[in-house]
mmCIF file of C-alpha atoms in Angstrom:
data_model
loop_
_atom_site.group_PDB
_atom_site.id
_atom_site.type_symbol
_atom_site.label_atom_id
_atom_site.label_comp_id
_atom_site.label_asym_id
_atom_site.label_seq_id
_atom_site.Cartn_x
_atom_site.Cartn_y
_atom_site.Cartn_z
ATOM 1 C CA MET A 1 320.007 159.427 147.738
ATOM 2 C CA ALA A 2 320.990 157.739 144.458
ATOM 3 C CA GLY A 3 319.832 154.359 145.757
ATOM 4 C CA PHE A 4 316.539 155.884 146.886
ATOM 5 C CA LEU A 5 315.926 157.389 143.439
ATOM 6 C CA LEU A 6 316.864 154.179 141.609
ATOM 7 C CA ASN A 7 314.508 152.181 143.821
ATOM 8 C CA ARG A 8 311.608 154.568 143.132
ATOM 9 C CA LEU A 9 312.405 154.632 139.396
ATOM 10 C CA TRP A 10 312.472 150.837 139.195
ATOM 11 C CA GLN A 11 309.134 150.583 141.008
ATOM 12 C CA SER A 12 307.624 153.135 138.602
ATOM 13 C CA ILE A 13 308.782 151.158 135.551
ATOM 14 C CA ILE A 14 307.300 147.937 136.941
ATOM 15 C CA LEU A 15 303.995 149.681 137.664
ATOM 16 C CA LEU A 16 303.862 151.144 134.146
ATOM 17 C CA LEU A 17 304.389 147.665 132.723
ATOM 18 C CA ILE A 18 301.610 146.219 134.880
ATOM 19 C CA VAL A 19 299.232 149.056 133.933
ATOM 20 C CA SER A 20 299.955 148.550 130.223
ATOM 21 C CA ILE A 21 299.331 144.783 130.392
ATOM 22 C CA ILE A 22 296.086 145.097 132.357
ATOM 23 C CA GLY A 23 294.835 148.029 130.279
ATOM 24 C CA PHE A 24 295.602 146.379 126.949
ATOM 25 C CA GLY A 25 294.059 143.088 128.033
ATOM 26 C CA VAL A 26 290.852 144.561 129.449
ATOM 27 C CA LEU A 27 290.400 146.895 126.477
ATOM 28 C CA ASN A 28 290.697 144.089 123.961
ATOM 29 C CA MET A 29 288.224 141.902 125.851
ATOM 30 C CA ILE A 30 285.405 144.457 125.547
ATOM 31 C CA PRO A 31 282.501 142.980 123.521
ATOM 32 C CA GLY A 32 282.314 144.286 119.967
ATOM 33 C CA GLY A 33 286.020 144.972 119.540
ATOM 34 C CA PRO A 34 287.715 147.967 117.960
ATOM 35 C CA LEU A 35 285.893 147.511 114.637
ATOM 36 C CA SER A 36 282.412 147.746 116.136
ATOM 37 C CA GLN A 37 281.898 151.257 114.724
ATOM 38 C CA PHE A 38 282.768 150.099 111.219
ATOM 39 C CA ALA A 39 280.281 147.241 111.518
ATOM 40 C CA LEU A 40 277.487 149.817 111.992
ATOM 41 C CA ASP A 41 278.212 151.307 108.557
ATOM 42 C CA ALA A 42 275.764 149.801 106.060
ATOM 43 C CA SER A 43 278.257 150.277 103.224
ATOM 44 C CA MET A 44 280.871 148.069 104.935
ATOM 45 C CA THR A 45 280.875 144.454 103.794
ATOM 46 C CA GLN A 46 282.301 141.487 105.654
ATOM 47 C CA ALA A 47 285.197 141.458 103.198
ATOM 48 C CA ASP A 48 285.975 145.067 104.147
ATOM 49 C CA ILE A 49 285.880 144.170 107.848
ATOM 50 C CA ASP A 50 288.223 141.235 107.268
ATOM 51 C CA ARG A 51 290.615 143.434 105.293
ATOM 52 C CA LEU A 52 290.702 146.034 108.081
ATOM 53 C CA THR A 53 291.240 143.284 110.630
ATOM 54 C CA ARG A 54 294.348 142.103 108.754
ATOM 55 C CA GLN A 55 295.647 145.627 108.125
ATOM 56 C CA LEU A 56 295.369 146.550 111.795
ATOM 57 C CA GLY A 57 296.888 143.264 112.946
ATOM 58 C CA LEU A 58 293.761 142.321 114.878
ATOM 59 C CA ASP A 59 293.911 138.774 113.539
ATOM 60 C CA GLN A 60 297.057 138.105 115.596
ATOM 61 C CA PRO A 61 296.979 136.501 119.080
ATOM 62 C CA LEU A 62 296.564 138.992 121.907
ATOM 63 C CA PRO A 63 300.078 138.499 123.407
ATOM 64 C CA LEU A 64 301.709 139.179 120.022
ATOM 65 C CA ARG A 65 299.564 142.280 119.523
ATOM 66 C CA TYR A 66 300.590 143.554 122.952
ATOM 67 C CA LEU A 67 304.293 142.971 122.294
ATOM 68 C CA ASP A 68 304.047 144.730 118.932
ATOM 69 C CA TRP A 69 302.172 147.669 120.473
ATOM 70 C CA ALA A 70 304.641 147.961 123.385
ATOM 71 C CA TRP A 71 307.665 147.830 121.062
ATOM 72 C CA GLN A 72 306.217 150.503 118.789
ATOM 73 C CA MET A 73 305.389 152.711 121.786
ATOM 74 C CA LEU A 74 308.947 152.422 123.133
ATOM 75 C CA GLN A 75 310.142 153.656 119.742
ATOM 76 C CA GLY A 76 307.863 156.692 119.958
ATOM 77 C CA ASP A 77 305.119 155.374 117.675
ATOM 78 C CA TRP A 78 301.900 155.330 119.691
ATOM 79 C CA GLY A 79 299.821 154.204 116.730
ATOM 80 C CA ARG A 80 297.160 155.979 114.709
ATOM 81 C CA SER A 81 293.601 156.868 115.571
ATOM 82 C CA TYR A 82 290.965 154.536 114.141
ATOM 83 C CA ARG A 83 288.756 157.566 113.598
ATOM 84 C CA ASP A 84 290.793 159.568 111.080
ATOM 85 C CA GLY A 85 294.261 157.998 110.948
ATOM 86 C CA THR A 86 295.939 160.855 112.845
ATOM 87 C CA PRO A 87 298.955 159.806 114.942
ATOM 88 C CA VAL A 88 297.926 159.300 118.568
ATOM 89 C CA LEU A 89 300.613 161.667 119.849
ATOM 90 C CA GLN A 90 299.205 164.467 117.697
ATOM 91 C CA VAL A 91 295.670 163.778 118.904
ATOM 92 C CA ILE A 92 296.757 163.892 122.558
ATOM 93 C CA ALA A 93 298.972 166.949 122.000
ATOM 94 C CA ARG A 94 295.938 168.913 120.778
ATOM 95 C CA HIS A 95 294.031 168.230 124.021
ATOM 96 C CA LEU A 96 296.804 168.061 126.636
ATOM 97 C CA PRO A 97 297.305 171.852 127.125
ATOM 98 C CA ALA A 98 293.617 172.334 127.971
ATOM 99 C CA THR A 99 293.748 169.622 130.645
ATOM 100 C CA LEU A 100 297.021 170.921 132.100
ATOM 101 C CA LEU A 101 295.561 174.432 132.297
ATOM 102 C CA LEU A 102 292.425 173.209 134.077
ATOM 103 C CA MET A 103 294.312 170.866 136.423
ATOM 104 C CA GLY A 104 297.033 173.402 137.239
ATOM 105 C CA THR A 105 294.553 176.151 138.060
ATOM 106 C CA SER A 106 292.282 173.946 140.165
ATOM 107 C CA THR A 107 295.270 172.439 142.020
ATOM 108 C CA ALA A 108 296.661 175.883 142.879
ATOM 109 C CA ILE A 109 293.238 176.992 144.131
ATOM 110 C CA SER A 110 292.657 173.855 146.194
ATOM 111 C CA ILE A 111 296.126 173.936 147.795
ATOM 112 C CA ALA A 112 295.952 177.633 148.672
ATOM 113 C CA ILE A 113 292.424 177.615 150.102
ATOM 114 C CA GLY A 114 292.608 174.132 151.630
ATOM 115 C CA THR A 115 295.888 174.853 153.403
ATOM 116 C CA TRP A 116 294.554 178.089 154.888
ATOM 117 C CA ILE A 117 291.299 176.437 156.055
ATOM 118 C CA GLY A 118 293.217 173.503 157.569
ATOM 119 C CA ILE A 119 295.665 175.703 159.487
ATOM 120 C CA ARG A 120 292.950 178.018 160.761
ATOM 121 C CA GLY A 121 290.764 175.072 161.756
ATOM 122 C CA ALA A 122 293.644 173.541 163.740
ATOM 123 C CA THR A 123 294.621 176.778 165.482
ATOM 124 C CA HIS A 124 290.954 177.565 166.270
ATOM 125 C CA ARG A 125 289.890 174.056 167.176
ATOM 126 C CA TYR A 126 286.221 173.536 168.115
ATOM 127 C CA SER A 127 285.386 177.101 167.103
ATOM 128 C CA GLY A 128 282.486 178.065 164.862
ATOM 129 C CA PHE A 129 284.866 178.282 161.889
ATOM 130 C CA ASP A 130 286.176 174.772 162.561
ATOM 131 C CA TYR A 131 282.678 173.284 162.732
ATOM 132 C CA VAL A 132 281.571 175.048 159.542
ATOM 133 C CA ALA A 133 284.752 173.921 157.726
ATOM 134 C CA THR A 134 284.236 170.324 158.877
ATOM 135 C CA ILE A 135 280.596 170.225 157.785
ATOM 136 C CA GLY A 136 281.440 171.905 154.473
ATOM 137 C CA ALA A 137 284.205 169.380 153.787
ATOM 138 C CA MET A 138 281.901 166.442 154.487
ATOM 139 C CA VAL A 139 279.251 167.871 152.157
ATOM 140 C CA ALA A 140 281.799 168.524 149.391
ATOM 141 C CA LEU A 141 283.189 164.993 149.676
ATOM 142 C CA SER A 142 279.722 163.423 149.664
ATOM 143 C CA ILE A 143 278.279 165.089 146.549
ATOM 144 C CA PRO A 144 279.563 164.111 143.079
ATOM 145 C CA THR A 145 281.515 166.628 141.008
ATOM 146 C CA PHE A 146 279.050 166.682 138.118
ATOM 147 C CA TRP A 147 276.277 167.858 140.472
ATOM 148 C CA PHE A 148 278.339 170.874 141.541
ATOM 149 C CA GLY A 149 279.054 171.548 137.871
ATOM 150 C CA LEU A 150 275.396 171.490 136.873
ATOM 151 C CA VAL A 151 274.391 173.660 139.835
ATOM 152 C CA GLY A 152 277.196 176.115 139.009
ATOM 153 C CA ILE A 153 276.055 176.354 135.385
ATOM 154 C CA TYR A 154 272.448 176.916 136.454
ATOM 155 C CA LEU A 155 273.234 179.597 139.030
ATOM 156 C CA PHE A 156 276.215 181.510 137.668
ATOM 157 C CA SER A 157 275.672 181.052 133.925
ATOM 158 C CA LEU A 158 271.941 180.756 133.271
ATOM 159 C CA LYS A 159 270.530 182.806 136.151
ATOM 160 C CA LEU A 160 273.220 185.388 136.901
ATOM 161 C CA GLY A 161 275.120 185.362 133.612
ATOM 162 C CA TRP A 162 278.469 185.952 135.305
ATOM 163 C CA VAL A 163 280.474 183.255 133.522
ATOM 164 C CA PRO A 164 280.085 181.148 130.345
ATOM 165 C CA ALA A 165 278.364 177.779 130.634
ATOM 166 C CA GLY A 166 281.016 175.838 128.746
ATOM 167 C CA ASN A 167 283.808 175.600 126.181
ATOM 168 C CA MET A 168 287.342 176.927 126.523
ATOM 169 C CA TYR A 169 286.914 180.236 124.695
ATOM 170 C CA THR A 170 284.463 182.225 122.620
ATOM 171 C CA ILE A 171 284.799 181.696 118.884
ATOM 172 C CA GLY A 172 286.524 184.725 117.400
ATOM 173 C CA ASP A 173 287.981 185.861 120.733
ATOM 174 C CA GLN A 174 291.029 183.911 121.925
ATOM 175 C CA SER A 175 292.464 186.524 124.278
ATOM 176 C CA TRP A 176 293.829 185.537 127.672
ATOM 177 C CA LEU A 177 290.984 187.394 129.363
ATOM 178 C CA ASN A 178 288.466 185.305 127.449
ATOM 179 C CA TYR A 179 290.295 182.096 128.391
ATOM 180 C CA LEU A 180 290.282 183.119 132.068
ATOM 181 C CA HIS A 181 286.593 183.975 131.898
ATOM 182 C CA HIS A 182 285.782 180.462 130.674
ATOM 183 C CA LEU A 183 288.234 178.896 133.143
ATOM 184 C CA VAL A 184 286.691 180.349 136.313
ATOM 185 C CA LEU A 185 283.707 178.047 136.804
ATOM 186 C CA PRO A 186 285.208 174.647 135.790
ATOM 187 C CA SER A 187 288.378 175.244 137.827
ATOM 188 C CA LEU A 188 286.372 176.194 140.920
ATOM 189 C CA VAL A 189 284.114 173.150 140.545
ATOM 190 C CA LEU A 190 287.085 170.811 140.070
ATOM 191 C CA SER A 191 288.947 172.300 143.046
ATOM 192 C CA LEU A 192 285.958 172.149 145.418
ATOM 193 C CA VAL A 193 286.357 168.500 146.415
ATOM 194 C CA HIS A 194 290.131 168.826 146.657
ATOM 195 C CA VAL A 195 289.825 171.874 148.921
ATOM 196 C CA ALA A 196 287.867 169.654 151.309
ATOM 197 C CA THR A 197 290.538 166.943 151.168
ATOM 198 C CA TRP A 198 293.442 169.344 151.643
ATOM 199 C CA SER A 199 291.760 171.167 154.515
ATOM 200 C CA ARG A 200 291.099 167.956 156.457
ATOM 201 C CA TYR A 201 294.618 166.578 155.949
ATOM 202 C CA MET A 202 296.202 169.940 156.727
ATOM 203 C CA ARG A 203 294.162 170.282 159.900
ATOM 204 C CA SER A 204 295.255 166.838 161.105
ATOM 205 C CA ALA A 205 298.916 167.454 160.213
ATOM 206 C CA THR A 206 298.897 170.844 161.935
ATOM 207 C CA LEU A 207 297.331 169.433 165.095
ATOM 208 C CA ASP A 208 299.939 166.672 165.139
ATOM 209 C CA VAL A 209 302.804 169.177 164.897
ATOM 210 C CA ILE A 210 301.322 171.584 167.457
ATOM 211 C CA ASN A 211 301.444 168.854 170.100
ATOM 212 C CA GLN A 212 305.136 168.096 169.518
ATOM 213 C CA ASP A 213 307.693 168.893 172.230
ATOM 214 C CA PHE A 214 309.756 171.299 170.103
ATOM 215 C CA ILE A 215 306.696 173.532 169.647
ATOM 216 C CA LYS A 216 306.178 173.637 173.424
ATOM 217 C CA THR A 217 309.873 174.456 173.859
ATOM 218 C CA ALA A 218 309.676 177.320 171.358
ATOM 219 C CA ARG A 219 306.683 178.767 173.147
ATOM 220 C CA ALA A 220 308.405 178.344 176.535
ATOM 221 C CA LYS A 221 311.349 180.375 175.192
ATOM 222 C CA GLY A 222 309.008 183.240 174.447
ATOM 223 C CA VAL A 223 309.065 182.950 170.654
ATOM 224 C CA PRO A 224 306.147 184.970 169.212
ATOM 225 C CA GLU A 225 303.138 182.826 168.403
ATOM 226 C CA ARG A 226 303.044 183.989 164.777
ATOM 227 C CA ARG A 227 306.671 182.956 164.267
ATOM 228 C CA VAL A 228 306.048 179.592 165.952
ATOM 229 C CA LEU A 229 303.102 179.014 163.637
ATOM 230 C CA MET A 230 304.727 180.093 160.366
ATOM 231 C CA LYS A 231 308.260 178.799 160.881
ATOM 232 C CA HIS A 232 307.850 175.669 162.979
ATOM 233 C CA VAL A 233 304.253 174.458 162.672
ATOM 234 C CA VAL A 234 303.441 175.140 159.032
ATOM 235 C CA GLY A 235 306.882 174.117 157.745
ATOM 236 C CA ASN A 236 306.665 170.690 159.369
ATOM 237 C CA ALA A 237 302.949 170.180 158.690
ATOM 238 C CA LEU A 238 303.491 170.708 154.944
ATOM 239 C CA LEU A 239 305.803 167.678 154.645
ATOM 240 C CA PRO A 240 302.998 165.078 154.502
ATOM 241 C CA MET A 241 301.062 167.437 152.226
ATOM 242 C CA ILE A 242 303.783 167.097 149.575
ATOM 243 C CA THR A 243 303.158 163.361 149.478
ATOM 244 C CA LEU A 244 299.404 163.998 149.374
ATOM 245 C CA ALA A 245 299.874 166.232 146.327
ATOM 246 C CA GLY A 246 301.360 163.299 144.407
ATOM 247 C CA MET A 247 298.640 160.939 145.599
ATOM 248 C CA GLN A 248 295.915 163.404 144.608
ATOM 249 C CA LEU A 249 296.956 163.450 140.945
ATOM 250 C CA PRO A 250 294.824 160.423 139.921
ATOM 251 C CA THR A 251 291.825 161.959 141.690
ATOM 252 C CA ILE A 252 292.361 165.259 139.907
ATOM 253 C CA LEU A 253 292.604 163.465 136.560
ATOM 254 C CA GLY A 254 289.379 161.591 137.287
ATOM 255 C CA GLY A 255 287.646 164.779 138.349
ATOM 256 C CA ALA A 256 288.905 166.523 135.218
ATOM 257 C CA LEU A 257 287.242 163.837 133.100
ATOM 258 C CA VAL A 258 283.845 164.594 134.661
ATOM 259 C CA THR A 259 284.358 168.361 134.735
ATOM 260 C CA GLU A 260 285.493 168.507 131.114
ATOM 261 C CA THR A 261 282.405 166.566 130.070
ATOM 262 C CA VAL A 262 280.019 168.846 131.983
ATOM 263 C CA PHE A 263 281.629 172.053 130.709
ATOM 264 C CA THR A 264 282.511 170.713 127.208
ATOM 265 C CA TRP A 265 286.142 171.531 127.982
ATOM 266 C CA PRO A 266 288.334 170.210 125.114
ATOM 267 C CA GLY A 267 290.825 168.299 127.268
ATOM 268 C CA MET A 268 292.004 164.730 127.671
ATOM 269 C CA GLY A 269 288.976 163.717 129.736
ATOM 270 C CA ARG A 270 286.594 164.716 126.969
ATOM 271 C CA LEU A 271 288.856 163.008 124.429
ATOM 272 C CA PHE A 272 288.851 159.813 126.517
ATOM 273 C CA LEU A 273 285.043 159.607 126.585
ATOM 274 C CA ASP A 274 284.787 160.356 122.860
ATOM 275 C CA SER A 275 287.391 157.685 122.115
ATOM 276 C CA LEU A 276 285.503 155.148 124.236
ATOM 277 C CA GLY A 277 282.333 155.846 122.292
ATOM 278 C CA TYR A 278 284.163 155.358 119.000
ATOM 279 C CA SER A 279 286.165 152.311 120.199
ATOM 280 C CA ASP A 280 289.345 154.174 119.284
ATOM 281 C CA TYR A 281 291.687 151.764 121.099
ATOM 282 C CA PRO A 282 295.048 153.380 120.157
ATOM 283 C CA VAL A 283 293.957 156.759 121.555
ATOM 284 C CA ILE A 284 292.487 155.133 124.684
ATOM 285 C CA MET A 285 295.720 153.244 125.376
ATOM 286 C CA GLY A 286 297.759 156.380 124.726
ATOM 287 C CA LEU A 287 295.675 158.346 127.224
ATOM 288 C CA LEU A 288 295.856 155.498 129.750
ATOM 289 C CA MET A 289 299.647 155.295 129.547
ATOM 290 C CA LEU A 290 300.089 159.071 129.659
ATOM 291 C CA SER A 291 297.816 159.331 132.722
ATOM 292 C CA ALA A 292 299.707 156.507 134.444
ATOM 293 C CA PHE A 293 303.030 158.140 133.601
ATOM 294 C CA LEU A 294 301.930 161.538 134.921
ATOM 295 C CA THR A 295 300.613 159.926 138.110
ATOM 296 C CA LEU A 296 303.835 158.018 138.747
ATOM 297 C CA LEU A 297 305.895 161.090 137.868
ATOM 298 C CA GLY A 298 303.910 163.177 140.349
ATOM 299 C CA ASN A 299 304.457 160.631 143.103
ATOM 300 C CA LEU A 300 308.156 160.320 142.225
ATOM 301 C CA ILE A 301 308.677 164.084 142.364
ATOM 302 C CA ALA A 302 306.797 164.246 145.677
ATOM 303 C CA ASP A 303 308.997 161.462 147.108
ATOM 304 C CA ILE A 304 312.152 163.248 145.947
ATOM 305 C CA ILE A 305 311.068 166.536 147.516
ATOM 306 C CA VAL A 306 310.152 164.877 150.808
ATOM 307 C CA ALA A 307 313.406 162.889 150.856
ATOM 308 C CA THR A 308 315.383 166.058 150.154
ATOM 309 C CA VAL A 309 313.671 168.047 152.887
ATOM 310 C CA ASP A 310 313.419 165.245 155.468
ATOM 311 C CA PRO A 311 316.622 163.154 155.837
ATOM 312 C CA ARG A 312 314.752 160.545 157.915
ATOM 313 C CA ILE A 313 312.957 159.357 154.755
ATOM 314 C CA ARG A 314 316.232 159.035 152.864
ATOM 315 C CA LEU A 315 318.027 157.154 155.607
ATOM 316 C CA SER A 316 315.148 154.742 156.156
#
């Protein structure tokens, strides 16, 4: 088990290094550069631009700038925002809880509903429910997230008035009930596509387990069908779903970026788009590295859980 964990940890470190090199290189090759916003200020002279370039170290070769940035990040200094000089870690810390709340809620919803739909679709194969679930999943996977968000705002906010159209809370009312009221629509929109994904994977995994010999043996022994389903089928079908949960993290992060923009949710996705518009490179790189770290951490945890539950993975 120790060798398995060390191997996964080493792979994660290498991937983080590759992501940082590619991200830093691509970001610094964007036309205009990080000082493009300052150049739009009529009061800024060329001498001021040159002074900022030297102060920020932008006059150094790209490899040296990367090494300096990487060394500072390893020491816990992620740089300062070009916008207001606030440390990048503080900027991200202000927006991270909102994203974690949205992602956690939508993930719980998608796993719960998607797992139930997948199991029921597999146990009632070719039924009306199975056909409706299949068609619904294809529709959900084919339509972009922002379209569902706009339709949800139009129907449930503007027409029916059931939920707010955006933001995380109402100004002057920061109670948990108010937070939940604002969370309903964006979390449902974000989870919609992932419900479709989970239901299809869970249906396939359940069908694969149902056809195994040990399930036929349990039924031949007279074990009640409900016990066969809950103890033998579902328990084994959930193993590949643990790996899927880790793989879905980048998709959830990408969906959160779109959802947060549509619903003006003050999370990391909204911060990322604002930072792109302002050419705030330190914040962009901080968000990129944090997203990569969370993705690799999610996959690592999923691998550990699967290896703990299934010895075949460990021994291989």
